Amino acid sequence: MNKKRALPPDRLAECQAAHELFLKKKGPLKLSQKKLAEMAGMSAPAVNLYFKGLNPLNAKFAAILAKALQVDVADFSPRLAQEIGEMSAAMRSNLEDPAGPQETTSAADLVSQMLAKHGKNLSDEARQRIADAVIETAETKLVAGEVITTDITNPGLVGDEMHIAHYDVRAAMGGGQIASDYAEILRDVKVSETHLRELGVTYDDPHHLKIVTGWGQSMEPTIKHRDPLIVDASVREFTGDGIYLFSWQGLLYIKRLEIADSEHFEMISDNPLHKDKPIRRDETYIQARVLLVWNARRV
């Protein structure tokens, strides 16, 4: 099992301050950690990793948390409040520029354009924070200074082609791994929808398809180490025996799940060298169902 390096004291203090505010205001606002997770588009365990100080807060989650708690980001993270303010000010400057973009585009594109045109007015540290935020918050749009959550997986289909977002969650097929954030986008993969259908991949909405990478040997020979997998992220509960991406006790796994009894799943490894084990259903948070293993074999 991989152990994460402890956060610096200032980042840990931000997590603690955010958690204390959440505990203070969740009652009056009738807010639960699960509801907050839904607002942020992530799992409850992923939110817990922020509150426990295992993952540092980022601009996207800070903005959503502040809105949910009806507070300012500065109340728990002056650092992120400044970062969001710099991004918003630069974005407004870019949008108000007569030579700026006339059509709606992604936040990543707008921020990249802004850096190219207005970066000379920002410090090196601010430029780096903004560039990092493009990666961390690729699923948000910055419009007139407001952070608005949106669906990054809605690029639209072009003919038979569709884009599937590739996420670095590096789900373990062995002892489990801690997710750095719920998901960090690496790149999009362009595939043929017809070909997927011919392979027997069934889904309701192509925008819910993602690509994740397996890590470990416990699911061999079905899934080999570092095999890309197409998953359906709309599946958030058990829908029958199959291979799922799920978190259990704060770690991510790709394993077969079957019903063991009314309170337990059987977590099954295809590799006979790895033992199966029962896990509590109420401690298992399903993130997606695996639809296809994208194997590439040398010949």
Short mmCIF file of C-alpha atoms in Angstrom, two decimals:
data_model
loop_
_atom_site.label_atom_id
_atom_site.label_comp_id
_atom_site.label_asym_id
_atom_site.label_seq_id
_atom_site.Cartn_x
_atom_site.Cartn_y
_atom_site.Cartn_z
CA MET A 1 0.00 0.00 0.00
CA ASN A 2 1.31 3.44 -0.94
CA LYS A 3 1.50 5.96 1.88
CA LYS A 4 0.95 9.62 1.16
CA ARG A 5 3.41 12.24 2.31
CA ALA A 6 2.07 14.44 5.11
CA LEU A 7 0.78 17.85 4.06
CA PRO A 8 2.76 20.99 4.95
CA PRO A 9 1.47 22.71 8.12
CA ASP A 10 -0.23 25.55 6.22
CA ARG A 11 -2.14 23.16 3.93
CA LEU A 12 -3.11 21.00 6.90
CA ALA A 13 -4.38 24.07 8.75
CA GLU A 14 -6.61 24.92 5.77
CA CYS A 15 -8.13 21.44 5.83
CA GLN A 16 -8.75 21.67 9.57
CA ALA A 17 -10.33 25.12 9.27
CA ALA A 18 -12.59 23.91 6.45
CA HIS A 19 -13.63 20.86 8.48
CA GLU A 20 -14.39 22.94 11.57
CA LEU A 21 -16.57 25.29 9.53
CA PHE A 22 -18.38 22.33 8.01
CA LEU A 23 -19.07 20.80 11.43
CA LYS A 24 -20.27 24.16 12.74
CA LYS A 25 -22.65 24.94 9.89
CA LYS A 26 -23.84 21.54 8.65
CA GLY A 27 -26.64 21.38 11.24
CA PRO A 28 -28.29 24.74 10.53
CA LEU A 29 -27.84 24.24 6.79
CA LYS A 30 -28.97 20.59 6.89
CA LEU A 31 -25.83 19.66 5.02
CA SER A 32 -24.26 16.21 5.12
CA GLN A 33 -20.88 15.08 3.83
CA LYS A 34 -22.70 12.96 1.24
CA LYS A 35 -24.70 15.96 0.02
CA LEU A 36 -21.54 18.06 -0.17
CA ALA A 37 -19.89 15.28 -2.19
CA GLU A 38 -22.80 15.30 -4.64
CA MET A 39 -22.48 19.06 -5.04
CA ALA A 40 -18.77 18.66 -5.75
CA GLY A 41 -19.26 15.74 -8.13
CA MET A 42 -17.14 13.37 -6.09
CA SER A 43 -17.52 10.63 -3.52
CA ALA A 44 -18.03 11.10 0.21
CA PRO A 45 -14.68 9.37 0.95
CA ALA A 46 -12.94 11.84 -1.38
CA VAL A 47 -14.43 14.75 0.59
CA ASN A 48 -13.30 13.05 3.78
CA LEU A 49 -9.72 12.98 2.48
CA TYR A 50 -9.83 16.79 2.35
CA PHE A 51 -11.31 17.13 5.82
CA LYS A 52 -8.81 14.66 7.30
CA GLY A 53 -5.92 16.61 5.79
CA LEU A 54 -4.80 13.77 3.53
CA ASN A 55 -5.37 15.81 0.36
CA PRO A 56 -4.73 19.56 0.07
CA LEU A 57 -7.70 21.78 -0.75
CA ASN A 58 -7.87 23.05 -4.32
CA ALA A 59 -9.64 26.03 -5.86
CA LYS A 60 -12.57 24.06 -7.25
CA PHE A 61 -13.48 22.27 -4.03
CA ALA A 62 -12.87 25.41 -1.97
CA ALA A 63 -15.33 27.38 -4.12
CA ILE A 64 -18.00 24.68 -3.87
CA LEU A 65 -17.50 24.30 -0.11
CA ALA A 66 -17.71 28.05 0.47
CA LYS A 67 -20.94 28.26 -1.51
CA ALA A 68 -22.44 25.30 0.38
CA LEU A 69 -21.49 26.77 3.78
CA GLN A 70 -22.48 30.31 2.76
CA VAL A 71 -19.06 31.66 3.71
CA ASP A 72 -16.11 33.21 1.91
CA VAL A 73 -13.23 31.01 0.79
CA ALA A 74 -10.98 33.33 2.81
CA ASP A 75 -12.69 32.13 5.99
CA PHE A 76 -10.75 28.87 5.74
CA SER A 77 -8.12 29.50 3.04
CA PRO A 78 -6.85 33.01 2.32
CA ARG A 79 -4.39 31.38 -0.09
CA LEU A 80 -7.11 29.89 -2.28
CA ALA A 81 -9.24 33.02 -1.99
CA GLN A 82 -6.35 34.99 -3.46
CA GLU A 83 -5.84 32.37 -6.16
CA ILE A 84 -9.51 32.43 -7.18
CA GLY A 85 -9.49 36.23 -7.12
CA GLU A 86 -6.47 36.38 -9.41
CA MET A 87 -8.04 33.90 -11.82
CA SER A 88 -11.33 35.78 -11.83
CA ALA A 89 -9.70 39.18 -12.34
CA ALA A 90 -7.57 37.89 -15.17
CA MET A 91 -10.56 36.13 -16.70
CA ARG A 92 -12.66 39.30 -16.57
CA SER A 93 -9.84 41.17 -18.25
CA ASN A 94 -9.72 38.57 -20.99
CA LEU A 95 -13.50 38.51 -21.50
CA GLU A 96 -13.75 42.31 -21.57
CA ASP A 97 -10.92 42.62 -24.12
CA PRO A 98 -12.47 43.58 -27.49
CA ALA A 99 -9.98 41.29 -29.17
CA GLY A 100 -10.88 38.46 -26.81
CA PRO A 101 -12.84 35.33 -27.67
CA GLN A 102 -16.32 35.94 -29.06
CA GLU A 103 -17.59 32.39 -28.62
CA THR A 104 -18.09 30.31 -25.50
CA THR A 105 -15.13 28.04 -24.91
CA SER A 106 -13.71 25.97 -22.09
CA ALA A 107 -12.25 27.45 -18.94
CA ALA A 108 -8.93 25.79 -19.76
CA ASP A 109 -8.81 27.48 -23.18
CA LEU A 110 -9.79 30.85 -21.75
CA VAL A 111 -7.23 30.71 -18.98
CA SER A 112 -4.53 29.60 -21.43
CA GLN A 113 -5.39 32.56 -23.68
CA MET A 114 -5.40 34.87 -20.68
CA LEU A 115 -1.95 33.72 -19.59
CA ALA A 116 -0.56 34.31 -23.06
CA LYS A 117 -2.03 37.81 -23.32
CA HIS A 118 -1.94 39.07 -19.75
CA GLY A 119 0.61 36.89 -18.00
CA LYS A 120 3.21 39.62 -17.95
CA ASN A 121 1.12 41.41 -15.33
CA LEU A 122 1.19 38.45 -12.94
CA SER A 123 3.94 37.16 -10.70
CA ASP A 124 5.63 33.87 -11.55
CA GLU A 125 3.95 32.31 -8.52
CA ALA A 126 0.52 33.52 -9.60
CA ARG A 127 1.09 32.25 -13.14
CA GLN A 128 2.02 28.84 -11.80
CA ARG A 129 -1.01 28.73 -9.50
CA ILE A 130 -3.29 29.59 -12.39
CA ALA A 131 -1.71 27.02 -14.67
CA ASP A 132 -2.06 24.37 -11.97
CA ALA A 133 -5.67 25.36 -11.41
CA VAL A 134 -6.44 24.73 -15.08
CA ILE A 135 -5.53 21.09 -14.51
CA GLU A 136 -7.20 20.81 -11.10
CA THR A 137 -10.38 22.60 -12.10
CA ALA A 138 -10.78 21.63 -15.74
CA GLU A 139 -14.40 20.83 -15.03
CA THR A 140 -15.27 24.39 -14.01
CA LYS A 141 -15.98 27.49 -16.05
CA LEU A 142 -14.99 30.92 -14.82
CA VAL A 143 -17.61 33.39 -16.02
CA ALA A 144 -17.57 37.04 -14.92
CA GLY A 145 -15.75 36.12 -11.74
CA GLU A 146 -18.07 33.31 -10.66
CA VAL A 147 -17.01 29.69 -10.37
CA ILE A 148 -19.77 27.60 -11.94
CA THR A 149 -19.63 23.82 -11.98
CA THR A 150 -20.28 22.23 -15.34
CA ASP A 151 -19.96 18.87 -17.05
CA ILE A 152 -16.54 18.50 -18.66
CA THR A 153 -17.69 15.38 -20.48
CA ASN A 154 -20.10 17.16 -22.78
CA PRO A 155 -18.02 17.97 -25.87
CA GLY A 156 -20.64 16.72 -28.33
CA LEU A 157 -20.22 13.96 -30.87
CA VAL A 158 -18.66 14.59 -34.27
CA GLY A 159 -19.94 11.99 -36.70
CA ASP A 160 -19.15 8.60 -35.25
CA GLU A 161 -16.39 9.91 -33.01
CA MET A 162 -16.75 10.70 -29.35
CA HIS A 163 -14.34 11.85 -26.67
CA ILE A 164 -13.81 9.90 -23.47
CA ALA A 165 -12.05 11.71 -20.63
CA HIS A 166 -9.04 9.90 -19.18
CA TYR A 167 -8.74 10.20 -15.41
CA ASP A 168 -5.68 9.54 -13.29
CA VAL A 169 -7.28 7.75 -10.38
CA ARG A 170 -4.87 4.82 -10.76
CA ALA A 171 -7.28 2.44 -9.08
CA ALA A 172 -5.46 -0.48 -7.52
CA MET A 173 -6.22 -4.08 -8.40
CA GLY A 174 -4.28 -5.14 -5.32
CA GLY A 175 -4.05 -3.50 -1.92
CA GLY A 176 -5.79 -0.29 -2.92
CA GLN A 177 -4.44 3.21 -3.46
CA ILE A 178 -5.33 6.63 -2.10
CA ALA A 179 -6.75 8.97 -4.73
CA SER A 180 -4.90 12.29 -4.97
CA ASP A 181 -8.15 14.08 -5.69
CA TYR A 182 -11.32 12.38 -6.75
CA ALA A 183 -10.02 12.51 -10.33
CA GLU A 184 -7.46 14.48 -12.24
CA ILE A 185 -7.93 14.79 -15.98
CA LEU A 186 -4.98 13.70 -18.12
CA ARG A 187 -6.32 13.81 -21.68
CA ASP A 188 -9.27 12.87 -23.84
CA VAL A 189 -9.32 9.75 -26.00
CA LYS A 190 -11.21 9.79 -29.28
CA VAL A 191 -13.04 6.55 -30.10
CA SER A 192 -15.63 5.21 -32.52
CA GLU A 193 -19.05 4.80 -30.94
CA THR A 194 -19.99 2.19 -33.54
CA HIS A 195 -16.90 0.15 -32.73
CA LEU A 196 -17.70 0.24 -29.02
CA ARG A 197 -21.20 -1.01 -29.73
CA GLU A 198 -19.78 -3.80 -31.90
CA LEU A 199 -17.57 -4.84 -28.98
CA GLY A 200 -20.68 -5.23 -26.86
CA VAL A 201 -20.18 -2.10 -24.74
CA THR A 202 -23.61 -0.88 -23.64
CA TYR A 203 -24.35 2.42 -21.91
CA ASP A 204 -27.10 5.01 -21.67
CA ASP A 205 -25.10 8.20 -22.13
CA PRO A 206 -21.61 8.38 -23.74
CA HIS A 207 -20.82 11.45 -21.64
CA HIS A 208 -20.64 9.20 -18.57
CA LEU A 209 -17.89 7.03 -20.06
CA LYS A 210 -14.40 7.53 -18.63
CA ILE A 211 -11.04 5.87 -19.03
CA VAL A 212 -9.09 4.87 -15.92
CA THR A 213 -5.91 2.87 -15.51
CA GLY A 214 -5.64 -0.31 -13.49
CA TRP A 215 -2.65 -0.72 -11.19
CA GLY A 216 -1.40 -4.06 -9.91
CA GLN A 217 -1.65 -7.74 -10.74
CA SER A 218 -4.55 -9.04 -8.66
CA MET A 219 -7.02 -9.00 -11.58
CA GLU A 220 -4.77 -10.80 -14.06
CA PRO A 221 -5.30 -12.29 -16.56
CA THR A 222 -8.52 -10.31 -17.08
CA ILE A 223 -6.90 -6.94 -16.39
CA LYS A 224 -3.15 -6.52 -16.52
CA HIS A 225 -1.04 -3.92 -14.79
CA ARG A 226 -1.58 -0.47 -16.38
CA ASP A 227 -4.35 -1.61 -18.71
CA PRO A 228 -6.73 1.24 -19.65
CA LEU A 229 -10.36 0.54 -18.77
CA ILE A 230 -13.55 2.13 -20.06
CA VAL A 231 -15.97 2.62 -17.17
CA ASP A 232 -19.48 4.02 -16.80
CA ALA A 233 -19.30 6.70 -14.10
CA SER A 234 -23.09 6.96 -13.88
CA VAL A 235 -23.18 3.60 -12.07
CA ARG A 236 -23.01 4.51 -8.37
CA GLU A 237 -24.62 1.40 -6.89
CA PHE A 238 -24.41 -2.36 -7.30
CA THR A 239 -26.25 -3.41 -10.47
CA GLY A 240 -25.31 -7.08 -10.52
CA ASP A 241 -22.18 -9.22 -10.45
CA GLY A 242 -19.34 -7.57 -12.34
CA ILE A 243 -16.13 -5.57 -12.12
CA TYR A 244 -16.44 -2.19 -10.41
CA LEU A 245 -14.31 0.81 -9.55
CA PHE A 246 -15.04 1.51 -5.89
CA SER A 247 -13.59 2.92 -2.71
CA TRP A 248 -13.43 0.95 0.51
CA GLN A 249 -11.88 2.22 3.73
CA GLY A 250 -10.57 5.29 1.92
CA LEU A 251 -8.77 3.36 -0.85
CA LEU A 252 -9.66 2.79 -4.49
CA TYR A 253 -10.01 -0.67 -6.02
CA ILE A 254 -10.93 -2.37 -9.26
CA LYS A 255 -12.36 -5.77 -8.34
CA ARG A 256 -15.22 -8.09 -9.01
CA LEU A 257 -18.11 -7.62 -6.63
CA GLU A 258 -20.77 -10.18 -5.80
CA ILE A 259 -23.43 -10.22 -3.09
CA ALA A 260 -22.19 -12.31 -0.16
CA ASP A 261 -25.10 -11.67 2.21
CA SER A 262 -27.42 -8.86 3.25
CA GLU A 263 -24.53 -6.88 4.77
CA HIS A 264 -21.49 -7.83 2.69
CA PHE A 265 -20.08 -7.90 -0.81
CA GLU A 266 -17.54 -10.52 -1.80
CA MET A 267 -14.50 -8.67 -3.19
CA ILE A 268 -13.03 -11.04 -5.76
CA SER A 269 -9.62 -11.05 -7.45
CA ASP A 270 -9.25 -12.94 -10.74
CA ASN A 271 -5.64 -13.76 -9.86
CA PRO A 272 -5.74 -16.93 -7.71
CA LEU A 273 -2.69 -15.71 -5.78
CA HIS A 274 -4.86 -13.01 -4.21
CA LYS A 275 -7.49 -14.02 -1.67
CA ASP A 276 -11.09 -12.93 -1.93
CA LYS A 277 -12.56 -11.14 1.08
CA PRO A 278 -15.95 -10.00 2.37
CA ILE A 279 -16.39 -6.25 2.72
CA ARG A 280 -19.26 -4.35 4.29
CA ARG A 281 -21.73 -2.99 1.77
CA ASP A 282 -22.31 0.18 3.79
CA GLU A 283 -18.56 0.91 3.69
CA THR A 284 -18.28 0.36 -0.07
CA TYR A 285 -18.73 3.38 -2.34
CA ILE A 286 -19.12 2.42 -5.98
CA GLN A 287 -17.72 5.00 -8.39
CA ALA A 288 -18.21 3.26 -11.75
CA ARG A 289 -18.70 -0.09 -13.45
CA VAL A 290 -16.00 -1.44 -15.76
CA LEU A 291 -17.37 -2.00 -19.27
CA LEU A 292 -14.25 -2.78 -21.32
CA VAL A 293 -10.60 -3.67 -20.78
CA TRP A 294 -8.47 -1.96 -23.40
CA ASN A 295 -5.72 -4.55 -23.77
CA ALA A 296 -2.64 -4.06 -25.93
CA ARG A 297 -0.41 -7.09 -26.35
CA ARG A 298 2.97 -7.24 -27.99
CA VAL A 299 3.28 -9.67 -30.92
#
